[in-house]
CSV table of C-alpha atoms in Angstrom, one decimal:
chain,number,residue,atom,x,y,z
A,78,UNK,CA,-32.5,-26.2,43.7
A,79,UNK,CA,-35.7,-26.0,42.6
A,80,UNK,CA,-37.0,-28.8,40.4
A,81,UNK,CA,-40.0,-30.1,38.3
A,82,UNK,CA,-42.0,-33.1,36.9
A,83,UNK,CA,-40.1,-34.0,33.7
A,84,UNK,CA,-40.9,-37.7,31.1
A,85,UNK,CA,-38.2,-39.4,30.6
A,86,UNK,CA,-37.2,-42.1,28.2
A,87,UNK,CA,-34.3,-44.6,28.4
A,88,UNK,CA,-33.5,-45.1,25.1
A,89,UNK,CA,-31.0,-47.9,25.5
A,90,UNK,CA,-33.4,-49.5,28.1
A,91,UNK,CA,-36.7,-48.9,25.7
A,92,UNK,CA,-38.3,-47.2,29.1
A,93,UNK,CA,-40.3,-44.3,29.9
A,94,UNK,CA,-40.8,-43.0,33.5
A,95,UNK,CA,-41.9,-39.5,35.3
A,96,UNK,CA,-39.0,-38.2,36.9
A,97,UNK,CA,-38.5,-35.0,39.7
A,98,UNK,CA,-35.3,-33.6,37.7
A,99,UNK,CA,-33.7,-29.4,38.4
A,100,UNK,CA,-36.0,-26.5,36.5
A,101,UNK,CA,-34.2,-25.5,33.0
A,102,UNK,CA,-32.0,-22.4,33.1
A,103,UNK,CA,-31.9,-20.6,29.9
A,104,UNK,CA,-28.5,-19.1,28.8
A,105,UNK,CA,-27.6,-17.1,25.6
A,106,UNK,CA,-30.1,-17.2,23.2
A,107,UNK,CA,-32.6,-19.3,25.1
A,108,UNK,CA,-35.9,-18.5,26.3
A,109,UNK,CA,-37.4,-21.1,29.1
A,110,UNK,CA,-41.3,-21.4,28.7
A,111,UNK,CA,-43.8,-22.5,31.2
A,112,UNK,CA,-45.1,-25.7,29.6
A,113,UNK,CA,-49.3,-25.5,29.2
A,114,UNK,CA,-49.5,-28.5,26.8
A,115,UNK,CA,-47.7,-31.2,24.7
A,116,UNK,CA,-48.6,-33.3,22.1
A,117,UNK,CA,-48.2,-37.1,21.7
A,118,UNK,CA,-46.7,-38.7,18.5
A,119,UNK,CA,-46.3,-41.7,17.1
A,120,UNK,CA,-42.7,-40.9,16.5
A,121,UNK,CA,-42.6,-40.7,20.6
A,122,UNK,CA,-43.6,-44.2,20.6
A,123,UNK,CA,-40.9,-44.9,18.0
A,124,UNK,CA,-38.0,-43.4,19.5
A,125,UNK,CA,-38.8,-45.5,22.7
A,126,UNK,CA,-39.3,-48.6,21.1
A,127,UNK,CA,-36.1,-47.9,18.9
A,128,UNK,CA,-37.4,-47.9,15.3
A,129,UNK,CA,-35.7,-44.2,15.5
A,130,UNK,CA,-32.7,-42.9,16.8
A,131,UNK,CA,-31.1,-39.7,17.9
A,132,UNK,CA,-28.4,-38.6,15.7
A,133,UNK,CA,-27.2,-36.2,18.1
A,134,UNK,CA,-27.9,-36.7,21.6
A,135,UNK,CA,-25.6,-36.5,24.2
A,136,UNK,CA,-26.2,-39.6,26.2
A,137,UNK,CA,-28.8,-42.4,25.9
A,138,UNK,CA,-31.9,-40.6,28.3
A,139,UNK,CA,-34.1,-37.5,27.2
A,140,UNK,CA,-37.0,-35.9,28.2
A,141,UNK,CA,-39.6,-36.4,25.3
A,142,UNK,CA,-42.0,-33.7,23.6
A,143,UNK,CA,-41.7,-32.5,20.6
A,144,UNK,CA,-44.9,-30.6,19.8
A,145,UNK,CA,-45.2,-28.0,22.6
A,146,UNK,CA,-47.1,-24.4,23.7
A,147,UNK,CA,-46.5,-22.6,26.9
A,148,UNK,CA,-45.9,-19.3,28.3
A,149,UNK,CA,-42.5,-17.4,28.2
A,150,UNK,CA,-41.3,-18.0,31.8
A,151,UNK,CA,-38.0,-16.2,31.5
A,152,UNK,CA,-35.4,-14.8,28.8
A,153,UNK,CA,-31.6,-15.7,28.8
A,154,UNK,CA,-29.2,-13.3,29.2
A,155,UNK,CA,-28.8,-11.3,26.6
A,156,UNK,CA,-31.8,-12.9,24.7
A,157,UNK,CA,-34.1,-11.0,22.7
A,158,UNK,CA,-37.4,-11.9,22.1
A,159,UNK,CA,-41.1,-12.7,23.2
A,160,UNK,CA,-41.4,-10.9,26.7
A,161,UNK,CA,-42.3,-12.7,30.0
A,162,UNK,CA,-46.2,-13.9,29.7
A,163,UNK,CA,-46.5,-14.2,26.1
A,164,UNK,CA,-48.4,-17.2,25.0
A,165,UNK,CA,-46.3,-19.0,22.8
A,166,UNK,CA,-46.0,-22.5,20.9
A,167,UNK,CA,-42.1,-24.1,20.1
A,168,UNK,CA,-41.0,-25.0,16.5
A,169,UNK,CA,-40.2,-29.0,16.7
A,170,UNK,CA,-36.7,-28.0,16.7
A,171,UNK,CA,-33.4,-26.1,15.5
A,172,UNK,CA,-30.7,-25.1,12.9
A,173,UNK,CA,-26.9,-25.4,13.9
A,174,UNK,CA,-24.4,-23.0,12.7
A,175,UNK,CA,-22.7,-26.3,10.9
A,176,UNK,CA,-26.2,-27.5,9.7
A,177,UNK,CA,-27.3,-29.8,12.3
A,178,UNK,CA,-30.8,-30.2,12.1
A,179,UNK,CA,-31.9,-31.1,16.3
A,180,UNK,CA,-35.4,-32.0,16.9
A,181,UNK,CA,-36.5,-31.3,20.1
A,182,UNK,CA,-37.4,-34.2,22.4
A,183,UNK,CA,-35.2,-36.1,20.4
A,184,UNK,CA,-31.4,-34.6,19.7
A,185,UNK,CA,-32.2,-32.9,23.5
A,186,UNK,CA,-34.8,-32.4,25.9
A,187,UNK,CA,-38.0,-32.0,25.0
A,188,UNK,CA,-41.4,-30.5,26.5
A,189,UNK,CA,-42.9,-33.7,28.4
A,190,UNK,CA,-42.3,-31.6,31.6
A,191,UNK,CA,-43.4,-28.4,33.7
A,192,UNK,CA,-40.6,-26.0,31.7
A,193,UNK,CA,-38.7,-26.1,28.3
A,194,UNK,CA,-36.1,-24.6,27.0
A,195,UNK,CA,-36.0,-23.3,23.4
A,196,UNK,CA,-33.6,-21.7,21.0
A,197,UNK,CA,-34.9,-17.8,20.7
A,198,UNK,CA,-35.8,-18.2,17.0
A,199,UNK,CA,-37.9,-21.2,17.7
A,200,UNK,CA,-40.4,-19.5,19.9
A,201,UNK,CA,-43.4,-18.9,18.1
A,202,UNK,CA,-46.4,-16.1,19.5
A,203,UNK,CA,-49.7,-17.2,19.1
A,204,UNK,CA,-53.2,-15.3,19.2
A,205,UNK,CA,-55.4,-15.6,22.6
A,206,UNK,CA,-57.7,-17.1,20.4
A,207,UNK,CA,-55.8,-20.2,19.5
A,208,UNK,CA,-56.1,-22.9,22.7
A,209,UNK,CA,-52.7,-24.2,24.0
A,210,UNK,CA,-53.9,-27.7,23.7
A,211,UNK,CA,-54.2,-26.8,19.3
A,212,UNK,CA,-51.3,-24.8,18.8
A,213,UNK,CA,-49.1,-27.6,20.8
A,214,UNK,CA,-50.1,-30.2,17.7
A,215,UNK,CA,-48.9,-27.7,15.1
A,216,UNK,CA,-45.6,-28.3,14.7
A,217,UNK,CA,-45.3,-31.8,13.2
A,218,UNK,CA,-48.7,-33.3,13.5
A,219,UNK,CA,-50.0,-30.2,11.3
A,220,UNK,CA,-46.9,-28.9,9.8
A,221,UNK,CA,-45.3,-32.1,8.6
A,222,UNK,CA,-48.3,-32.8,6.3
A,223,UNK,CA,-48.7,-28.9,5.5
A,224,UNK,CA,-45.1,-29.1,4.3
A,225,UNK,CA,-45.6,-32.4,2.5
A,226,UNK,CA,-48.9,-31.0,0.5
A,227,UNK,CA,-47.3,-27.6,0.1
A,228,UNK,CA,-43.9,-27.7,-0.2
A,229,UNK,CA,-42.9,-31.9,-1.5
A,230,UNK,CA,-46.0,-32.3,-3.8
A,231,UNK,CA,-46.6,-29.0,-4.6
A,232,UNK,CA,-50.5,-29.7,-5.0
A,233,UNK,CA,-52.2,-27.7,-6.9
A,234,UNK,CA,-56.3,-26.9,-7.2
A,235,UNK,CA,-57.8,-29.3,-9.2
A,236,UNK,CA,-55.1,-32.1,-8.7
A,237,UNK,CA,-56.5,-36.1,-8.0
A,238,UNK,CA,-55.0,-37.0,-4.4
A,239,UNK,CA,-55.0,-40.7,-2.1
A,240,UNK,CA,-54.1,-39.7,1.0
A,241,UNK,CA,-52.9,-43.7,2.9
A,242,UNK,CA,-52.5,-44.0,7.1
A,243,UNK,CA,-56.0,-41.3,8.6
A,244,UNK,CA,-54.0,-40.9,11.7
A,245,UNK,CA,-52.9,-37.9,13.1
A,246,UNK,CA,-51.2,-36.9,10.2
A,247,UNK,CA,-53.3,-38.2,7.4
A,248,UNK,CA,-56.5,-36.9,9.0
A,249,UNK,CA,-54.9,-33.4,8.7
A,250,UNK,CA,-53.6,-33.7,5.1
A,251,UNK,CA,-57.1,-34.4,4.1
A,252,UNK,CA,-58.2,-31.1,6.0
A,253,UNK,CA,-55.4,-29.4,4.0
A,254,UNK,CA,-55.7,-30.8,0.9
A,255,UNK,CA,-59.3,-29.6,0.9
A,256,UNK,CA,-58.1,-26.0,1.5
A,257,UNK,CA,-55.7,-25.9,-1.2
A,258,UNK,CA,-58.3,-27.2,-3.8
A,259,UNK,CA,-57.3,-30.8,-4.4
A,260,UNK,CA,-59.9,-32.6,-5.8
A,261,UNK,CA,-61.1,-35.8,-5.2
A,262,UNK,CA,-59.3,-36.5,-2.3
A,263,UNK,CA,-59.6,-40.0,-1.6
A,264,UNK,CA,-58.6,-41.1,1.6
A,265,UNK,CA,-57.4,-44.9,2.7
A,266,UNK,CA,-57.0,-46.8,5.9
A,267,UNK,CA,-58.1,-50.2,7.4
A,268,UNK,CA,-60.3,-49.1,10.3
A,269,UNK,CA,-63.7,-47.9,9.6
A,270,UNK,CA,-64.0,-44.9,12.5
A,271,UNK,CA,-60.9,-43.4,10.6
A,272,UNK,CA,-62.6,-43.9,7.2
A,273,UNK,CA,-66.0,-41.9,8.5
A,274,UNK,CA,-63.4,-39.4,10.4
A,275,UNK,CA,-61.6,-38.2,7.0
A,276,UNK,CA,-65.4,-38.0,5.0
A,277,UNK,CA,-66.3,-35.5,7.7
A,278,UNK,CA,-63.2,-33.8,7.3
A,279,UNK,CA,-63.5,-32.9,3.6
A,280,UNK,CA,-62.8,-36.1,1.8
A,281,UNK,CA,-64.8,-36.8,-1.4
A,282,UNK,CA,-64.3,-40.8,-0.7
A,283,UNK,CA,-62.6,-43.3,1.5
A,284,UNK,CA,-61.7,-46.8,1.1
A,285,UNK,CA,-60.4,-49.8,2.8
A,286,UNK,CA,-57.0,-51.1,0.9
A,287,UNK,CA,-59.0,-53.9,-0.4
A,288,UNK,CA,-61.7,-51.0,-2.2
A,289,UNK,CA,-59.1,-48.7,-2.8
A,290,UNK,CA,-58.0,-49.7,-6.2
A,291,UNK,CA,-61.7,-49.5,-7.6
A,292,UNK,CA,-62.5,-46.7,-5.8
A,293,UNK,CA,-59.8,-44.8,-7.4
A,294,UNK,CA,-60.5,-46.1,-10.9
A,295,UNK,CA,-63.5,-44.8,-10.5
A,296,UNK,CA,-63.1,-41.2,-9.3
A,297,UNK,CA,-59.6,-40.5,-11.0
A,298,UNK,CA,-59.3,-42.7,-14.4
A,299,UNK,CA,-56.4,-41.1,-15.2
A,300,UNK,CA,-54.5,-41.6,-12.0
A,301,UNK,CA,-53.9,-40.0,-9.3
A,302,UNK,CA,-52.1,-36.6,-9.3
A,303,UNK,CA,-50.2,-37.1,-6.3
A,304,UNK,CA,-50.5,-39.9,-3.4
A,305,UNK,CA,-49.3,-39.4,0.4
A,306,UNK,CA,-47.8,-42.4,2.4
A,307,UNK,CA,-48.8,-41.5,6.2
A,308,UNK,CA,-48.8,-44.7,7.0
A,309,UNK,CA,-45.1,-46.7,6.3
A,310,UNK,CA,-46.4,-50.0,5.2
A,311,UNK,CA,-44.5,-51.5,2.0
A,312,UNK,CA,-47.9,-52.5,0.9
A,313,UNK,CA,-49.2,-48.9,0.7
A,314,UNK,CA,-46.3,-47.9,-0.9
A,315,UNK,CA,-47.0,-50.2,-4.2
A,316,UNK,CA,-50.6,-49.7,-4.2
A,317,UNK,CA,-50.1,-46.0,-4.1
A,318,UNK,CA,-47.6,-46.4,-7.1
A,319,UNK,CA,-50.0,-48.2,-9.1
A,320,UNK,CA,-52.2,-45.5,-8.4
A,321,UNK,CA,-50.2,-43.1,-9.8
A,322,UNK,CA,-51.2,-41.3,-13.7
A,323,UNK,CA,-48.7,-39.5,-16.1
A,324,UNK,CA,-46.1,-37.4,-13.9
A,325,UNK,CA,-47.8,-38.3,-10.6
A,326,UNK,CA,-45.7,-38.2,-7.7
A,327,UNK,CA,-45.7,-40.9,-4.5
A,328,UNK,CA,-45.0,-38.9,-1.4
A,329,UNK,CA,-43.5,-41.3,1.6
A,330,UNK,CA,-43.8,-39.5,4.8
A,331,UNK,CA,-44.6,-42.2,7.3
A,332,UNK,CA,-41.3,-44.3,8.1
A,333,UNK,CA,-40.8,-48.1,8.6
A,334,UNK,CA,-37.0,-47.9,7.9
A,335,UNK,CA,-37.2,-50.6,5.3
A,336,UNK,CA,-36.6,-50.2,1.8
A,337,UNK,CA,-40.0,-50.7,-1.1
A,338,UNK,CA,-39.0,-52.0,-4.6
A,339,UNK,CA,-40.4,-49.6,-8.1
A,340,UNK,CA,-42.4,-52.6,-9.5
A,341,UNK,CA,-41.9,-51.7,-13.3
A,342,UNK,CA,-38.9,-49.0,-14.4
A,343,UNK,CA,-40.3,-48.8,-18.2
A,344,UNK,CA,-43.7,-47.5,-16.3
A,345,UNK,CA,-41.9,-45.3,-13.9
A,346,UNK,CA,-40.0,-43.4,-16.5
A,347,UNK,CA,-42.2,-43.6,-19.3
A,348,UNK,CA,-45.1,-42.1,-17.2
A,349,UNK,CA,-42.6,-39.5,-15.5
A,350,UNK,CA,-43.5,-40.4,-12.2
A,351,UNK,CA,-41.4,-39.7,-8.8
A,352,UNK,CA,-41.3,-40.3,-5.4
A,353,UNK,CA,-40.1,-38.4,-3.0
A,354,UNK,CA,-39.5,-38.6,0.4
A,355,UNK,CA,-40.4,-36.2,3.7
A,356,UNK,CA,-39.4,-35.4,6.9
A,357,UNK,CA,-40.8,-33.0,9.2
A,358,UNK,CA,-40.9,-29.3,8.3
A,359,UNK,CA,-39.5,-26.0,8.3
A,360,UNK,CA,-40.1,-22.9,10.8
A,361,UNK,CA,-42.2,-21.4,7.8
A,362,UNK,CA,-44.7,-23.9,7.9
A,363,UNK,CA,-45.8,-23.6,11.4
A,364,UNK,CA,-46.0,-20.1,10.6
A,365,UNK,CA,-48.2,-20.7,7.7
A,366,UNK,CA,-50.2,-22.0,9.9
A,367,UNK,CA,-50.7,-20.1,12.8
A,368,UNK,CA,-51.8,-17.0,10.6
A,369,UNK,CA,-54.2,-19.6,8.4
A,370,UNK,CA,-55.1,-20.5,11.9
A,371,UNK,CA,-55.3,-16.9,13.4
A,372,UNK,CA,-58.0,-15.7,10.0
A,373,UNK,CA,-60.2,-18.5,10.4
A,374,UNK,CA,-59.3,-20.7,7.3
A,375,UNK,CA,-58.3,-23.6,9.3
A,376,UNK,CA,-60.4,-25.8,12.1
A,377,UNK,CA,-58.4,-28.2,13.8
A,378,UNK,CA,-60.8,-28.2,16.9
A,379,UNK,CA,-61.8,-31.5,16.9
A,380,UNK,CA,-57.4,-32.5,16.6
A,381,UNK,CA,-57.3,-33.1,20.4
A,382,UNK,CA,-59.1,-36.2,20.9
A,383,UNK,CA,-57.9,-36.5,24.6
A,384,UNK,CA,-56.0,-34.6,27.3
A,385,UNK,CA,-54.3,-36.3,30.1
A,386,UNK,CA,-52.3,-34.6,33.4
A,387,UNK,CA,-48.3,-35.0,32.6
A,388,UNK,CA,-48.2,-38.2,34.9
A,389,UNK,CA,-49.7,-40.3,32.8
A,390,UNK,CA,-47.6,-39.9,29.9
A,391,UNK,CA,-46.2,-44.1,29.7
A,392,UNK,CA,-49.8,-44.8,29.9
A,393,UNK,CA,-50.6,-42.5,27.6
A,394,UNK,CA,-47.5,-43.5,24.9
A,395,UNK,CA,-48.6,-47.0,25.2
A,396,UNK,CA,-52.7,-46.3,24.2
A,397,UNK,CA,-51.2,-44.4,21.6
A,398,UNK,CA,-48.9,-47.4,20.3
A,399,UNK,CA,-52.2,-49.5,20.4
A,400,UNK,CA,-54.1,-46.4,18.6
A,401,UNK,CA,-57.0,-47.3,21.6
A,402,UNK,CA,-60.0,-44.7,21.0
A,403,UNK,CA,-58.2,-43.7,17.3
A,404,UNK,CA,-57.3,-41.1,18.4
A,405,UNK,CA,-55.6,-38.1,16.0
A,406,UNK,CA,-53.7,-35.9,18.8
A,407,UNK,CA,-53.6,-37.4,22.8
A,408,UNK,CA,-52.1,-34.1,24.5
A,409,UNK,CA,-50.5,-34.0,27.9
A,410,UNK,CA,-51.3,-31.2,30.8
A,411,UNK,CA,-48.2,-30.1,33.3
């Protein structure tokens, strides 16, 4: 049986370790792709350390990966869809018939390895002009915060934003943002490299949490429009609500799994605001993307801040849990 280099993490044990396990074989429906690259998410770390967990995986050990581009390596049986040698990136996961929403690397085995296997529908083609190492980072590091701005928030040209947590996602809702219109975009986060990363990216300002509150007075006196949480910290959460002006809408996409308290309900309502939460995106978004992508009105070149051989994925996890180099996208090579 022939067999390949696969990551695999111990979810009861909180381990992660490079495995020799039996190559894929695609039935029904399923397409197998050659792996070419995989991104690295923070949710990766999260799943291993516990903070998340798999709603439906069978078992307690899977093979990690959700942001993944390859090459069609071989069709199911009576599969239709991208022929053998098409260059291809892999929504972030599936649909069921009863609902079920999977993600991959999570509900079932991901991409961290030499081969994946895919649902039919969730194979995406990609131009020769995109690089494997980019379109891998799409789905989720892009499309989550494409989804959030276009889709949650519904931004619109002209709106005031605060965009909280320049990681990988917050540094690409500030490239997004820009291309739908929003303006200022005023960008948050602790470390100073992040800060300088987001003003070259098309923010009009940045601020520590300590500046923010001024900074934002300043820029948007009437509040801000709409405010995006990429970083799940409580204390983001209320600043960003204080933030907020008439009908302005609080945006929580990065998760701590605690609860944040609504410091005033006479404000909240009198102002109209909202929050509302976000997880992930659809297959629409990634293919928003990929043509934005494909005509040029999207650069996410400088995304891949690192590429490392499959191997050293644990190493690789844990630089990323210590955000050493701050980094916005480590991707692995099979």
């Amino acid at each position: 049986m022939a067999t390949m280099t696969a990551v695999r993490a111990d979810l009861q044990a909180h381990t992660v370790s490079v495995e020799e396990v039996p190559v894929p074989t695609p039935g029904p429906g399923e397409i197998r792709i050659a792996v070419k690259a995989a991104g690295v998410c923070l949710s990766d770390v999260h799943l291993v350390e516990g903070t998340i967990s798999p709603l439906f995986l069978d078992g307690h050990v899977v093979t990690l990966g959700h942001e993944v581009a390859g090459v069609v390596d071989a069709l199911g049986p009576d599969t239709h869809g991208p022929e053998v040698g098409t260059r291809v990136l892999l929504q972030a996961g599936h649909r069921t018939r009863e609902g079920r929403v999977l993600t991959r690397g999570v509900d079932y085995d991901g991409g961290y390895a030499d081969y994946a296997v895919a649902r039919a529908e969730t194979v995406v083609p990609i131009p020769d002009s995109l690089p494997f190492e980019q379109a891998a980072i799409i789905p989720d590091a892009i499309s989550t915060p494409w989804a959030a701005v276009s889709t949650t928030a519904h931004v619109h040209a002209g709106e005031a934003v605060g965009v909280w947590g320049l990681g990988g996602l917050g540094t690409h809702a500030v490239q997004l943002l820009r291309m739908s219109g929003a303006a200022p975009i005023i960008a948050v986060d602790p470390i100073e490299a992040a800060r300088d990363r987001a003003l070259a990216l098309g923010a009009d300002a940045v601020a520590s949490p300590d500046e923010a509150p001024e900074v934002i007075a300043r820029l948007a006196p009437a509040g801000l429009d709409a405010a995006f949480d990429f970083a799940g910290v409580g204390p983001v959460r209320t600043q960003a609500l204080r933030a907020l002006g008439v009908h302005g809408r609080l945006v929580v996409v990065g998760l701590a799994g605690k609860g944040f308290e609504i410091e005033s309900d006479t404000a909240f309502a009198f102002k109209g605001q909202a929050v509302l939460g976000h997880y992930g995106s659809e297959g629409k978004h990634v293919l928003e993307l990929v043509h934005l992508l494909e005509h040029q009105r999207l650069d996410f070149s400088t995304s891949v801040t690192q590429t490392f051989p499959l191997d050293q994925a644990p190493e690789v996890i844990d630089r990323l849990e210590r955000k050493e180099g701050n980094p916005i996208r480590f991707v692995l090579i099979p």
